PDB file of C-alpha atoms in Angstrom:
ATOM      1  CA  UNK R   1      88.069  66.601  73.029  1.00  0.00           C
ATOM      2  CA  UNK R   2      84.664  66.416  74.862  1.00  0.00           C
ATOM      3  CA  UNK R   3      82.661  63.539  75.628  1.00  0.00           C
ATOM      4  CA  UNK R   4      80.192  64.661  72.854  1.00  0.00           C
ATOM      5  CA  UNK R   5      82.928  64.731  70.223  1.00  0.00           C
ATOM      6  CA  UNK R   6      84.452  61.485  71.370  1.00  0.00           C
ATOM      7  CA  UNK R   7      80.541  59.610  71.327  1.00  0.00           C
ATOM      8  CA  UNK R   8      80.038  60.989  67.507  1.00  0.00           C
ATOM      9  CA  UNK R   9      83.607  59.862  66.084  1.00  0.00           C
ATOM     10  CA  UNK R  10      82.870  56.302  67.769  1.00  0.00           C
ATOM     11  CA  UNK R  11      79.060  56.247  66.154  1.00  0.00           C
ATOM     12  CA  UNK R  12      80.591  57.122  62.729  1.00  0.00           C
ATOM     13  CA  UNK R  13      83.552  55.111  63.457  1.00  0.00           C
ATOM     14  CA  UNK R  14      81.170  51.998  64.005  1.00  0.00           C
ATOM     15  CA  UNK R  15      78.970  52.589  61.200  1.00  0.00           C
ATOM     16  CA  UNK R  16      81.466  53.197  58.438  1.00  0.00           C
ATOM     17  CA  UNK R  17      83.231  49.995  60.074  1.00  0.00           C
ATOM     18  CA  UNK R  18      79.852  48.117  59.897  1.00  0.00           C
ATOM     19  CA  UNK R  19      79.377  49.361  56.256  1.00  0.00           C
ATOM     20  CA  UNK R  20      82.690  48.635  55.407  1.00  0.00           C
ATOM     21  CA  UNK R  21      82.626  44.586  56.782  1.00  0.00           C
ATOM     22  CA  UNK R  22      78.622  43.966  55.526  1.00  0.00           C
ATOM     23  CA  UNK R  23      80.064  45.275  51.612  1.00  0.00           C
ATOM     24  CA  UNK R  24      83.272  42.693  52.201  1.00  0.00           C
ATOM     25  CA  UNK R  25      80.695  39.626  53.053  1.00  0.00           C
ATOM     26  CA  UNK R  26      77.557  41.108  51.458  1.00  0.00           C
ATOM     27  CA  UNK R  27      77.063  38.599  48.342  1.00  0.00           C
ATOM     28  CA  UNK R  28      74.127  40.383  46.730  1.00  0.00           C
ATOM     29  CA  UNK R  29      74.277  42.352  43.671  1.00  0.00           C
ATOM     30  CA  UNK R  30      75.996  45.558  43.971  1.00  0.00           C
ATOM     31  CA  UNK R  31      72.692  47.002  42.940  1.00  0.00           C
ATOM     32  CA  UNK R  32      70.300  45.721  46.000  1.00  0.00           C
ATOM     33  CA  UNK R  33      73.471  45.705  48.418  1.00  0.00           C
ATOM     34  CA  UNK R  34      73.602  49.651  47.871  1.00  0.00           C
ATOM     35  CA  UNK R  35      69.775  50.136  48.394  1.00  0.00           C
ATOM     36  CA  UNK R  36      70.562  48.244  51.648  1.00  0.00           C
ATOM     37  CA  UNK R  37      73.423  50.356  52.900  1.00  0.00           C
ATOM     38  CA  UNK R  38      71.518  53.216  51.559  1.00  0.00           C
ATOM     39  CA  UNK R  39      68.683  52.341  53.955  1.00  0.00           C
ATOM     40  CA  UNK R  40      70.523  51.289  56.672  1.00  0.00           C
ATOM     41  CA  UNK R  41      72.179  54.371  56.860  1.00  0.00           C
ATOM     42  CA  UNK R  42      69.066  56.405  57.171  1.00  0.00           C
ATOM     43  CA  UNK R  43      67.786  54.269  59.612  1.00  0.00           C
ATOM     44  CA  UNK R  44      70.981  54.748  61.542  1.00  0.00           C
ATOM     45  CA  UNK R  45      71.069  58.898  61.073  1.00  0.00           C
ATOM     46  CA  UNK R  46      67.243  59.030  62.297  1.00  0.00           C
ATOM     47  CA  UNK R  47      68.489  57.204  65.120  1.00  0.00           C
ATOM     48  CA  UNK R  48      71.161  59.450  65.821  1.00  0.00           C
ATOM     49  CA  UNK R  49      69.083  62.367  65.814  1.00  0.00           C
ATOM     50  CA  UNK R  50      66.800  61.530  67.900  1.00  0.00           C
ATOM     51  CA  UNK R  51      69.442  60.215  70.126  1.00  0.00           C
ATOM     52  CA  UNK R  52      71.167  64.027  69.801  1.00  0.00           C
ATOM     53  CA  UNK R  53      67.630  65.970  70.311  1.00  0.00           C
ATOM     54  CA  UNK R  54      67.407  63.404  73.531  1.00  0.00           C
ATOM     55  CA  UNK R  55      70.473  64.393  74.441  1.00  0.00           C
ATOM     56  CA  UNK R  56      70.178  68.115  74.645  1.00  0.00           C
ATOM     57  CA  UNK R  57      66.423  67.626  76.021  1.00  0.00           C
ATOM     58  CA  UNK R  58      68.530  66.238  79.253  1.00  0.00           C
ATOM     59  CA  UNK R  59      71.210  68.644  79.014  1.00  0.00           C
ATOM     60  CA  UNK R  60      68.905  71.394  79.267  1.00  0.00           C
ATOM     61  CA  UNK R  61      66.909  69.798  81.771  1.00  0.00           C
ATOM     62  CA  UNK R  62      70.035  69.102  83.900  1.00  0.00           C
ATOM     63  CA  UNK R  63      71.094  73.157  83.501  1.00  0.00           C
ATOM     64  CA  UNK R  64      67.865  74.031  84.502  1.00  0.00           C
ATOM     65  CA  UNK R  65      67.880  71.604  87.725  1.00  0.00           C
ATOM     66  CA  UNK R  66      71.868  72.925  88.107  1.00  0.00           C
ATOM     67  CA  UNK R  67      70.882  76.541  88.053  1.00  0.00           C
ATOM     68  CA  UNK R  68      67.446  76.040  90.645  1.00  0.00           C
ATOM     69  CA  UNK R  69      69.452  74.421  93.087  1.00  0.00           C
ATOM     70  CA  UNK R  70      72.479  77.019  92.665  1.00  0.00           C
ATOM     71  CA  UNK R  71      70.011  79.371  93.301  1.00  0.00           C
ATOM     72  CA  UNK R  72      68.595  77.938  96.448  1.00  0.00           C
ATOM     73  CA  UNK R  73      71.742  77.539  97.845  1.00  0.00           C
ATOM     74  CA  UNK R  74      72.880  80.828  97.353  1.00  0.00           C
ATOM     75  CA  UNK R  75      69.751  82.032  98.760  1.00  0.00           C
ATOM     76  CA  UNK R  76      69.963  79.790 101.971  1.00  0.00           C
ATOM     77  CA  UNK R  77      73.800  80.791 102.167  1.00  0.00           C
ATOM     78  CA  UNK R  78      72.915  84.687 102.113  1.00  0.00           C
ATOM     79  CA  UNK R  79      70.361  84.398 104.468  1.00  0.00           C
ATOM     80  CA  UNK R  80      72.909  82.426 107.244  1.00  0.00           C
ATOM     81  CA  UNK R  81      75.730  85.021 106.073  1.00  0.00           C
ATOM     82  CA  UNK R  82      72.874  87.773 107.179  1.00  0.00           C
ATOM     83  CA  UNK R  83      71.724  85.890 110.672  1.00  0.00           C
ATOM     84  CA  UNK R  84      75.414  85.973 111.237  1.00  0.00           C
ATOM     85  CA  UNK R  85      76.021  89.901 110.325  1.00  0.00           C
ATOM     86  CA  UNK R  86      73.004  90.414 112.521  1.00  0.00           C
ATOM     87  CA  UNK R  87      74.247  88.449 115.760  1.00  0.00           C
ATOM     88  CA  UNK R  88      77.467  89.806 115.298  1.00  0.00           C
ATOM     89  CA  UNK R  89      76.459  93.211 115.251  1.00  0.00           C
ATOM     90  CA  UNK R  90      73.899  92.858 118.620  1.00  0.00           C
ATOM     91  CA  UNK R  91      77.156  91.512 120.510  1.00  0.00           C
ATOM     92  CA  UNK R  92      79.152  94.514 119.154  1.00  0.00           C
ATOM     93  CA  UNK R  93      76.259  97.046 119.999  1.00  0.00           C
ATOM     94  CA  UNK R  94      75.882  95.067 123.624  1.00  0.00           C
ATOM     95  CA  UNK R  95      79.645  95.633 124.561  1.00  0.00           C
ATOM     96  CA  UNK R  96      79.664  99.311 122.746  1.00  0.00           C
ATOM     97  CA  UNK R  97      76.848  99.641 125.535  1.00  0.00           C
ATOM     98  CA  UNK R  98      78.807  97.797 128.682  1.00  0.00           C
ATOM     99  CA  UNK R  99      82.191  99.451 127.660  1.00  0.00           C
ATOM    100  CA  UNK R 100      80.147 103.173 127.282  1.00  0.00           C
ATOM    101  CA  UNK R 101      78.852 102.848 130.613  1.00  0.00           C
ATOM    102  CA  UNK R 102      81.789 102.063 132.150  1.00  0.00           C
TER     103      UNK R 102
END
């Protein structure tokens, strides 16, 4: 189960708990204790959806960040896997040369 999953079961979890205790010591009328739960539980699904769009405002900011500095590093590992072709291949070419002449 991910982390995701496991955060929405324990938000709905604590709300239908919460709803659950404030109707068992809730000594209203039925009538205005509904209107409460009612609002309450709008309140509480706003608040969870701006707490999801939040949430996958900073995932996709984190993949972008991820994939920038994937990129650089890729970049600065090509370019030291090249320097190192490079050298490599002078120090062949220079003893292809000595060995030639001799």
């Amino acid at each position: 189960m991910k982390n995701r999953d496991k955060y929405i079961l324990g938000i709905a979890g604590a709300a239908l708990a919460g709803i659950a205790i404030g109707l068992l010591f809730y000594t209203e009328e039925g009538k205005k204790t509904r209107k409460k739960v009612k609002n309450t539980a709008n309140d509480w699904a706003d608040s969870l959806g701006s707490l999801i769009a939040t949430g996958k405002e900073s995932l996709s900011d984190l993949s972008h960040k991820a994939v920038n500095k994937a990129k650089k590093g890729y970049q600065r590992f090509k370019g030291q896997a090249e320097d190192g072709y490079d050298e490599l291949r002078g120090e062949y070419n220079d003893l292809a040369d000595e060995y030639a002449r001799k």
